[in-house]
Amino acid sequence: MSDNVTETLQFNCTTCPSECLLTVEVERSADGAVVEVRSVTGNSCPRGDKFAHQELTCPMRVLTTTVAVSGGDEVLLPVRTAEAIPLELHAQAMDLIRGLEVKAPIRMSDVVLPNLLDTGTDLIASMDIDPV
């Protein structure tokens, strides 16, 4: 006999401005892990179904933060990942990013750190910084 539990969740899809309210039925194991996403309703487009599955099995987010700058007209450079990375990697990524320092000049979209944590996603600059 299975110790799995079926649960109904509600959350908003954030993939487009419609922000559909999704109702998702999931099966969880005794330790709380999602075993299966059984159904997704409330989505007005296919992206909602994909978002619900992703959110419950491997949530992804774009990481935004700042990096120290040397020799620039600003002391901090806003940066972000070019694509979303697994949410579970954010703390590890921040530990790595905290030790970075970039040298001016730097231009928006310049790669600050390629292939962050072997995710295939680069950390990129979010603004221009000129040298002093």
CSV table of N, CA and C in Angstrom, one decimal:
chain,number,residue,atom,x,y,z
A,1,MET,N,0.8,-1.2,0.0
A,1,MET,CA,0.0,0.0,0.0
A,1,MET,C,0.9,1.3,0.0
A,2,SER,N,0.5,2.2,-0.8
A,2,SER,CA,1.3,3.5,-1.0
A,2,SER,C,1.0,4.5,0.2
A,3,ASP,N,2.0,5.1,0.6
A,3,ASP,CA,1.9,6.2,1.6
A,3,ASP,C,1.7,7.6,0.9
A,4,ASN,N,1.6,7.6,-0.4
A,4,ASN,CA,1.5,8.8,-1.1
A,4,ASN,C,0.2,9.5,-0.8
A,5,VAL,N,0.2,10.9,-0.9
A,5,VAL,CA,-0.9,11.7,-0.6
A,5,VAL,C,-1.2,12.6,-1.8
A,6,THR,N,-2.5,12.7,-2.1
A,6,THR,CA,-2.9,13.6,-3.2
A,6,THR,C,-3.3,15.0,-2.6
A,7,GLU,N,-2.8,16.0,-3.2
A,7,GLU,CA,-3.0,17.4,-2.6
A,7,GLU,C,-3.4,18.3,-3.8
A,8,THR,N,-4.3,19.3,-3.5
A,8,THR,CA,-4.7,20.3,-4.4
A,8,THR,C,-4.1,21.6,-4.0
A,9,LEU,N,-3.4,22.2,-5.0
A,9,LEU,CA,-2.7,23.5,-4.7
A,9,LEU,C,-3.3,24.6,-5.7
A,10,GLN,N,-3.2,25.8,-5.3
A,10,GLN,CA,-3.5,26.9,-6.1
A,10,GLN,C,-2.4,28.0,-6.1
A,11,PHE,N,-2.0,28.4,-7.3
A,11,PHE,CA,-1.0,29.5,-7.4
A,11,PHE,C,-1.1,30.1,-8.8
A,12,ASN,N,-0.6,31.3,-8.9
A,12,ASN,CA,-0.7,32.1,-10.1
A,12,ASN,C,0.5,31.7,-11.0
A,13,CYS,N,0.2,31.6,-12.3
A,13,CYS,CA,1.2,31.4,-13.3
A,13,CYS,C,1.8,32.8,-13.6
A,14,THR,N,3.1,32.8,-13.7
A,14,THR,CA,3.8,34.1,-13.9
A,14,THR,C,4.5,34.2,-15.3
A,15,THR,N,4.1,33.4,-16.2
A,15,THR,CA,4.7,33.4,-17.5
A,15,THR,C,4.2,34.5,-18.5
A,16,CYS,N,3.1,35.1,-18.2
A,16,CYS,CA,2.5,36.2,-19.0
A,16,CYS,C,1.7,37.1,-18.1
A,17,PRO,N,1.3,38.2,-18.7
A,17,PRO,CA,0.5,39.2,-17.9
A,17,PRO,C,-0.9,38.7,-17.4
A,18,SER,N,-1.4,37.7,-18.0
A,18,SER,CA,-2.7,37.2,-17.5
A,18,SER,C,-2.7,36.6,-16.1
A,19,GLU,N,-1.6,36.1,-15.7
A,19,GLU,CA,-1.4,35.6,-14.3
A,19,GLU,C,-2.6,34.7,-13.9
A,20,CYS,N,-2.8,33.7,-14.8
A,20,CYS,CA,-3.9,32.7,-14.5
A,20,CYS,C,-3.8,32.0,-13.2
A,21,LEU,N,-4.9,31.9,-12.5
A,21,LEU,CA,-4.9,31.1,-11.2
A,21,LEU,C,-5.0,29.7,-11.5
A,22,LEU,N,-3.9,28.9,-11.3
A,22,LEU,CA,-3.9,27.5,-11.6
A,22,LEU,C,-4.3,26.7,-10.4
A,23,THR,N,-5.1,25.6,-10.7
A,23,THR,CA,-5.4,24.6,-9.7
A,23,THR,C,-4.7,23.4,-10.1
A,24,VAL,N,-3.8,22.9,-9.2
A,24,VAL,CA,-3.0,21.8,-9.5
A,24,VAL,C,-3.1,20.6,-8.5
A,25,GLU,N,-3.4,19.5,-9.1
A,25,GLU,CA,-3.5,18.3,-8.2
A,25,GLU,C,-2.2,17.5,-8.3
A,26,VAL,N,-1.5,17.3,-7.2
A,26,VAL,CA,-0.2,16.6,-7.1
A,26,VAL,C,-0.3,15.4,-6.2
A,27,GLU,N,0.6,14.5,-6.5
A,27,GLU,CA,0.8,13.3,-5.6
A,27,GLU,C,2.1,13.5,-5.0
A,28,ARG,N,2.1,13.4,-3.6
A,28,ARG,CA,3.4,13.6,-2.9
A,28,ARG,C,3.7,12.3,-2.1
A,29,SER,N,5.0,12.0,-2.0
A,29,SER,CA,5.4,10.8,-1.3
A,29,SER,C,5.4,11.2,0.2
A,30,ALA,N,5.7,10.2,1.0
A,30,ALA,CA,5.6,10.4,2.5
A,30,ALA,C,6.6,11.5,3.0
A,31,ASP,N,7.7,11.7,2.2
A,31,ASP,CA,8.7,12.7,2.6
A,31,ASP,C,8.4,14.1,2.0
A,32,GLY,N,7.2,14.2,1.3
A,32,GLY,CA,6.8,15.5,0.8
A,32,GLY,C,7.2,15.8,-0.6
A,33,ALA,N,8.0,14.9,-1.2
A,33,ALA,CA,8.5,15.2,-2.6
A,33,ALA,C,7.3,14.9,-3.6
A,34,VAL,N,7.3,15.7,-4.6
A,34,VAL,CA,6.3,15.6,-5.7
A,34,VAL,C,6.6,14.3,-6.5
A,35,VAL,N,5.7,13.4,-6.5
A,35,VAL,CA,5.8,12.1,-7.3
A,35,VAL,C,5.3,12.4,-8.7
A,36,GLU,N,4.1,13.1,-8.7
A,36,GLU,CA,3.5,13.3,-10.0
A,36,GLU,C,2.5,14.5,-10.0
A,37,VAL,N,2.6,15.3,-11.0
A,37,VAL,CA,1.6,16.3,-11.2
A,37,VAL,C,0.4,15.7,-12.0
A,38,ARG,N,-0.7,15.5,-11.4
A,38,ARG,CA,-1.8,14.8,-12.0
A,38,ARG,C,-2.7,15.6,-12.9
A,39,SER,N,-2.9,16.9,-12.5
A,39,SER,CA,-3.7,17.7,-13.4
A,39,SER,C,-3.4,19.2,-13.1
A,40,VAL,N,-3.6,20.0,-14.2
A,40,VAL,CA,-3.5,21.4,-14.1
A,40,VAL,C,-4.7,22.0,-14.8
A,41,THR,N,-5.4,22.9,-14.0
A,41,THR,CA,-6.6,23.6,-14.6
A,41,THR,C,-6.5,25.0,-14.3
A,42,GLY,N,-7.2,25.8,-15.1
A,42,GLY,CA,-7.3,27.3,-14.8
A,42,GLY,C,-6.4,28.0,-15.8
A,43,ASN,N,-5.5,27.3,-16.5
A,43,ASN,CA,-4.6,28.0,-17.4
A,43,ASN,C,-5.3,28.3,-18.8
A,44,SER,N,-5.1,29.5,-19.3
A,44,SER,CA,-5.7,29.9,-20.5
A,44,SER,C,-4.8,29.6,-21.7
A,45,CYS,N,-3.6,29.2,-21.5
A,45,CYS,CA,-2.7,28.8,-22.6
A,45,CYS,C,-1.8,27.6,-22.1
A,46,PRO,N,-1.1,27.0,-23.0
A,46,PRO,CA,-0.3,25.8,-22.7
A,46,PRO,C,0.9,26.2,-21.8
A,47,ARG,N,1.3,27.4,-21.7
A,47,ARG,CA,2.4,27.8,-20.9
A,47,ARG,C,2.1,27.6,-19.4
A,48,GLY,N,0.8,27.7,-19.0
A,48,GLY,CA,0.4,27.5,-17.6
A,48,GLY,C,0.7,26.1,-17.2
A,49,ASP,N,0.4,25.1,-18.0
A,49,ASP,CA,0.6,23.7,-17.7
A,49,ASP,C,2.1,23.4,-17.5
A,50,LYS,N,2.9,24.0,-18.5
A,50,LYS,CA,4.4,23.8,-18.4
A,50,LYS,C,4.9,24.5,-17.1
A,51,PHE,N,4.4,25.7,-16.8
A,51,PHE,CA,4.9,26.4,-15.6
A,51,PHE,C,4.6,25.6,-14.3
A,52,ALA,N,3.4,25.0,-14.2
A,52,ALA,CA,3.0,24.3,-13.0
A,52,ALA,C,3.9,23.1,-12.8
A,53,HIS,N,4.1,22.3,-13.9
A,53,HIS,CA,5.0,21.2,-13.8
A,53,HIS,C,6.4,21.6,-13.4
A,54,GLN,N,6.9,22.7,-14.0
A,54,GLN,CA,8.3,23.1,-13.7
A,54,GLN,C,8.3,23.6,-12.2
A,55,GLU,N,7.4,24.4,-11.8
A,55,GLU,CA,7.4,25.0,-10.5
A,55,GLU,C,7.3,23.9,-9.4
A,56,LEU,N,6.7,22.8,-9.7
A,56,LEU,CA,6.6,21.8,-8.6
A,56,LEU,C,7.7,20.7,-8.7
A,57,THR,N,8.4,20.6,-9.8
A,57,THR,CA,9.5,19.6,-9.9
A,57,THR,C,10.9,20.2,-9.8
A,58,CYS,N,11.1,21.4,-10.5
A,58,CYS,CA,12.4,22.1,-10.4
A,58,CYS,C,12.1,23.6,-10.7
A,59,PRO,N,11.8,24.3,-9.6
A,59,PRO,CA,11.5,25.7,-9.8
A,59,PRO,C,12.7,26.5,-10.3
A,60,MET,N,12.5,27.4,-11.3
A,60,MET,CA,13.6,28.1,-11.9
A,60,MET,C,13.3,29.6,-11.7
A,61,ARG,N,14.4,30.4,-11.5
A,61,ARG,CA,14.3,31.9,-11.4
A,61,ARG,C,15.5,32.5,-12.0
A,62,VAL,N,15.3,33.7,-12.5
A,62,VAL,CA,16.5,34.5,-12.9
A,62,VAL,C,17.1,35.1,-11.6
A,63,LEU,N,18.4,35.0,-11.5
A,63,LEU,CA,19.1,35.5,-10.3
A,63,LEU,C,19.6,36.9,-10.6
A,64,THR,N,19.2,37.9,-9.7
A,64,THR,CA,19.7,39.2,-9.9
A,64,THR,C,20.4,39.6,-8.6
A,65,THR,N,21.6,40.3,-8.8
A,65,THR,CA,22.4,40.8,-7.6
A,65,THR,C,23.3,41.8,-8.1
A,66,THR,N,24.3,42.1,-7.3
A,66,THR,CA,25.4,43.1,-7.7
A,66,THR,C,26.7,42.5,-7.5
A,67,VAL,N,27.7,43.0,-8.3
A,67,VAL,CA,29.1,42.6,-8.2
A,67,VAL,C,30.0,43.9,-8.0
A,68,ALA,N,31.0,43.7,-7.2
A,68,ALA,CA,31.9,44.9,-6.9
A,68,ALA,C,32.6,45.3,-8.2
A,69,VAL,N,32.9,46.6,-8.3
A,69,VAL,CA,33.6,47.1,-9.5
A,69,VAL,C,34.8,47.9,-9.1
A,70,SER,N,35.9,47.7,-9.8
A,70,SER,CA,37.1,48.4,-9.5
A,70,SER,C,37.4,49.4,-10.7
A,71,GLY,N,37.9,50.6,-10.4
A,71,GLY,CA,38.2,51.6,-11.4
A,71,GLY,C,37.1,52.1,-12.2
A,72,GLY,N,35.9,52.1,-11.7
A,72,GLY,CA,34.7,52.6,-12.4
A,72,GLY,C,34.0,53.7,-11.8
A,73,ASP,N,33.1,54.3,-12.5
A,73,ASP,CA,32.3,55.5,-12.0
A,73,ASP,C,31.2,55.0,-11.0
A,74,GLU,N,31.1,53.7,-10.8
A,74,GLU,CA,30.1,53.1,-9.9
A,74,GLU,C,30.9,52.1,-9.1
A,75,VAL,N,30.5,51.8,-7.9
A,75,VAL,CA,31.2,50.8,-7.0
A,75,VAL,C,30.5,49.4,-7.2
A,76,LEU,N,29.3,49.4,-7.6
A,76,LEU,CA,28.6,48.1,-7.8
A,76,LEU,C,27.9,48.0,-9.2
A,77,LEU,N,28.0,46.8,-9.7
A,77,LEU,CA,27.4,46.6,-11.0
A,77,LEU,C,26.2,45.6,-10.9
A,78,PRO,N,25.0,46.1,-11.3
A,78,PRO,CA,23.9,45.1,-11.3
A,78,PRO,C,24.1,44.0,-12.3
A,79,VAL,N,23.9,42.8,-11.9
A,79,VAL,CA,24.1,41.6,-12.8
A,79,VAL,C,22.8,40.7,-12.7
A,80,ARG,N,22.7,39.9,-13.7
A,80,ARG,CA,21.6,38.9,-13.7
A,80,ARG,C,22.0,37.7,-14.5
A,81,THR,N,21.4,36.6,-14.3
A,81,THR,CA,21.6,35.4,-15.1
A,81,THR,C,20.8,35.7,-16.5
A,82,ALA,N,21.4,35.2,-17.6
A,82,ALA,CA,20.8,35.5,-18.9
A,82,ALA,C,19.5,34.7,-19.0
A,83,GLU,N,19.4,33.6,-18.3
A,83,GLU,CA,18.2,32.7,-18.3
A,83,GLU,C,18.0,32.3,-16.8
A,84,ALA,N,16.8,31.8,-16.6
A,84,ALA,CA,16.5,31.2,-15.3
A,84,ALA,C,17.4,30.0,-15.0
A,85,ILE,N,17.7,29.9,-13.7
A,85,ILE,CA,18.5,28.7,-13.2
A,85,ILE,C,17.7,28.1,-12.1
A,86,PRO,N,18.0,26.8,-11.8
A,86,PRO,CA,17.2,26.2,-10.7
A,86,PRO,C,17.4,27.0,-9.4
A,87,LEU,N,16.2,27.2,-8.8
A,87,LEU,CA,16.2,27.9,-7.5
A,87,LEU,C,17.1,27.3,-6.4
A,88,GLU,N,17.2,26.0,-6.4
A,88,GLU,CA,18.1,25.4,-5.4
A,88,GLU,C,19.6,25.7,-5.6
A,89,LEU,N,20.0,26.3,-6.7
A,89,LEU,CA,21.4,26.7,-6.9
A,89,LEU,C,21.6,28.2,-6.6
A,90,HIS,N,20.6,28.9,-6.2
A,90,HIS,CA,20.8,30.4,-6.0
A,90,HIS,C,21.8,30.6,-4.8
A,91,ALA,N,21.7,29.9,-3.7
A,91,ALA,CA,22.6,30.2,-2.6
A,91,ALA,C,24.0,29.9,-3.0
A,92,GLN,N,24.2,28.8,-3.7
A,92,GLN,CA,25.6,28.4,-4.1
A,92,GLN,C,26.1,29.4,-5.1
A,93,ALA,N,25.2,29.9,-6.0
A,93,ALA,CA,25.7,30.9,-7.0
A,93,ALA,C,26.0,32.2,-6.3
A,94,MET,N,25.3,32.6,-5.3
A,94,MET,CA,25.6,33.8,-4.5
A,94,MET,C,26.9,33.7,-3.8
A,95,ASP,N,27.2,32.5,-3.2
A,95,ASP,CA,28.5,32.3,-2.6
A,95,ASP,C,29.7,32.6,-3.6
A,96,LEU,N,29.5,32.1,-4.8
A,96,LEU,CA,30.5,32.3,-5.8
A,96,LEU,C,30.6,33.8,-6.3
A,97,ILE,N,29.4,34.4,-6.5
A,97,ILE,CA,29.3,35.8,-7.0
A,97,ILE,C,29.9,36.8,-6.0
A,98,ARG,N,29.7,36.5,-4.7
A,98,ARG,CA,30.2,37.5,-3.7
A,98,ARG,C,31.7,37.7,-3.8
A,99,GLY,N,32.4,36.8,-4.3
A,99,GLY,CA,33.9,37.0,-4.4
A,99,GLY,C,34.3,37.6,-5.7
A,100,LEU,N,33.4,38.0,-6.6
A,100,LEU,CA,33.8,38.5,-7.9
A,100,LEU,C,34.0,40.0,-7.8
A,101,GLU,N,34.9,40.5,-8.6
A,101,GLU,CA,35.1,41.9,-8.8
A,101,GLU,C,35.4,42.1,-10.3
A,102,VAL,N,34.7,43.0,-10.9
A,102,VAL,CA,35.0,43.3,-12.3
A,102,VAL,C,35.7,44.7,-12.5
A,103,LYS,N,36.4,44.8,-13.6
A,103,LYS,CA,37.2,46.0,-13.8
A,103,LYS,C,36.5,46.8,-14.9
A,104,ALA,N,36.3,48.1,-14.6
A,104,ALA,CA,35.7,49.0,-15.6
A,104,ALA,C,36.6,49.2,-16.8
A,105,PRO,N,36.1,49.4,-18.0
A,105,PRO,CA,34.8,49.6,-18.4
A,105,PRO,C,34.0,48.3,-18.6
A,106,ILE,N,32.7,48.4,-18.4
A,106,ILE,CA,31.9,47.2,-18.7
A,106,ILE,C,30.6,47.7,-19.4
A,107,ARG,N,30.1,47.0,-20.3
A,107,ARG,CA,28.9,47.3,-21.0
A,107,ARG,C,27.7,46.4,-20.7
A,108,MET,N,26.5,46.9,-20.8
A,108,MET,CA,25.3,46.1,-20.6
A,108,MET,C,25.4,44.9,-21.5
A,109,SER,N,25.0,43.7,-20.9
A,109,SER,CA,25.0,42.4,-21.5
A,109,SER,C,26.4,41.8,-21.7
A,110,ASP,N,27.5,42.4,-21.2
A,110,ASP,CA,28.8,41.8,-21.2
A,110,ASP,C,28.7,40.6,-20.2
A,111,VAL,N,29.4,39.5,-20.6
A,111,VAL,CA,29.4,38.3,-19.7
A,111,VAL,C,30.4,38.6,-18.6
A,112,VAL,N,29.9,38.5,-17.4
A,112,VAL,CA,30.7,38.7,-16.2
A,112,VAL,C,31.2,37.4,-15.7
A,113,LEU,N,30.4,36.3,-15.8
A,113,LEU,CA,30.8,35.0,-15.4
A,113,LEU,C,30.2,34.0,-16.4
A,114,PRO,N,30.9,33.3,-17.2
A,114,PRO,CA,30.3,32.4,-18.2
A,114,PRO,C,29.9,31.1,-17.5
A,115,ASN,N,28.8,30.5,-18.0
A,115,ASN,CA,28.4,29.1,-17.6
A,115,ASN,C,28.3,29.0,-16.1
A,116,LEU,N,27.6,29.8,-15.4
A,116,LEU,CA,27.5,29.8,-13.9
A,116,LEU,C,27.1,28.5,-13.4
A,117,LEU,N,28.0,27.9,-12.6
A,117,LEU,CA,27.7,26.6,-11.9
A,117,LEU,C,27.4,25.5,-12.9
A,118,ASP,N,28.0,25.6,-14.1
A,118,ASP,CA,27.7,24.6,-15.2
A,118,ASP,C,26.2,24.5,-15.5
A,119,THR,N,25.5,25.6,-15.4
A,119,THR,CA,24.1,25.6,-15.8
A,119,THR,C,23.9,25.9,-17.3
A,120,GLY,N,25.0,26.3,-18.0
A,120,GLY,CA,24.9,26.7,-19.4
A,120,GLY,C,24.4,28.2,-19.5
A,121,THR,N,24.2,28.8,-18.4
A,121,THR,CA,23.7,30.2,-18.4
A,121,THR,C,24.8,31.2,-17.8
A,122,ASP,N,25.0,32.3,-18.6
A,122,ASP,CA,26.0,33.2,-18.2
A,122,ASP,C,25.4,34.3,-17.2
A,123,LEU,N,26.3,34.8,-16.3
A,123,LEU,CA,26.0,36.0,-15.5
A,123,LEU,C,26.4,37.2,-16.3
A,124,ILE,N,25.4,38.1,-16.6
A,124,ILE,CA,25.7,39.2,-17.4
A,124,ILE,C,25.4,40.6,-16.7
A,125,ALA,N,26.1,41.6,-17.3
A,125,ALA,CA,26.0,42.9,-16.7
A,125,ALA,C,24.6,43.5,-17.1
A,126,SER,N,24.0,44.3,-16.2
A,126,SER,CA,22.7,44.9,-16.4
A,126,SER,C,22.8,46.4,-16.7
A,127,MET,N,24.0,47.0,-16.7
A,127,MET,CA,24.2,48.4,-17.0
A,127,MET,C,25.6,48.6,-17.5
A,128,ASP,N,25.8,49.8,-18.0
A,128,ASP,CA,27.1,50.2,-18.4
A,128,ASP,C,27.9,50.9,-17.2
A,129,ILE,N,29.2,50.6,-17.1
A,129,ILE,CA,30.0,51.3,-16.1
A,129,ILE,C,31.2,51.8,-16.9
A,130,ASP,N,31.5,53.1,-16.8
A,130,ASP,CA,32.6,53.7,-17.4
A,130,ASP,C,33.8,53.8,-16.4
A,131,PRO,N,35.0,53.9,-17.0
A,131,PRO,CA,36.2,54.0,-16.1
A,131,PRO,C,36.2,55.4,-15.5
A,132,VAL,N,36.9,55.6,-14.4
A,132,VAL,CA,37.1,57.0,-13.8
A,132,VAL,C,38.4,57.6,-14.3
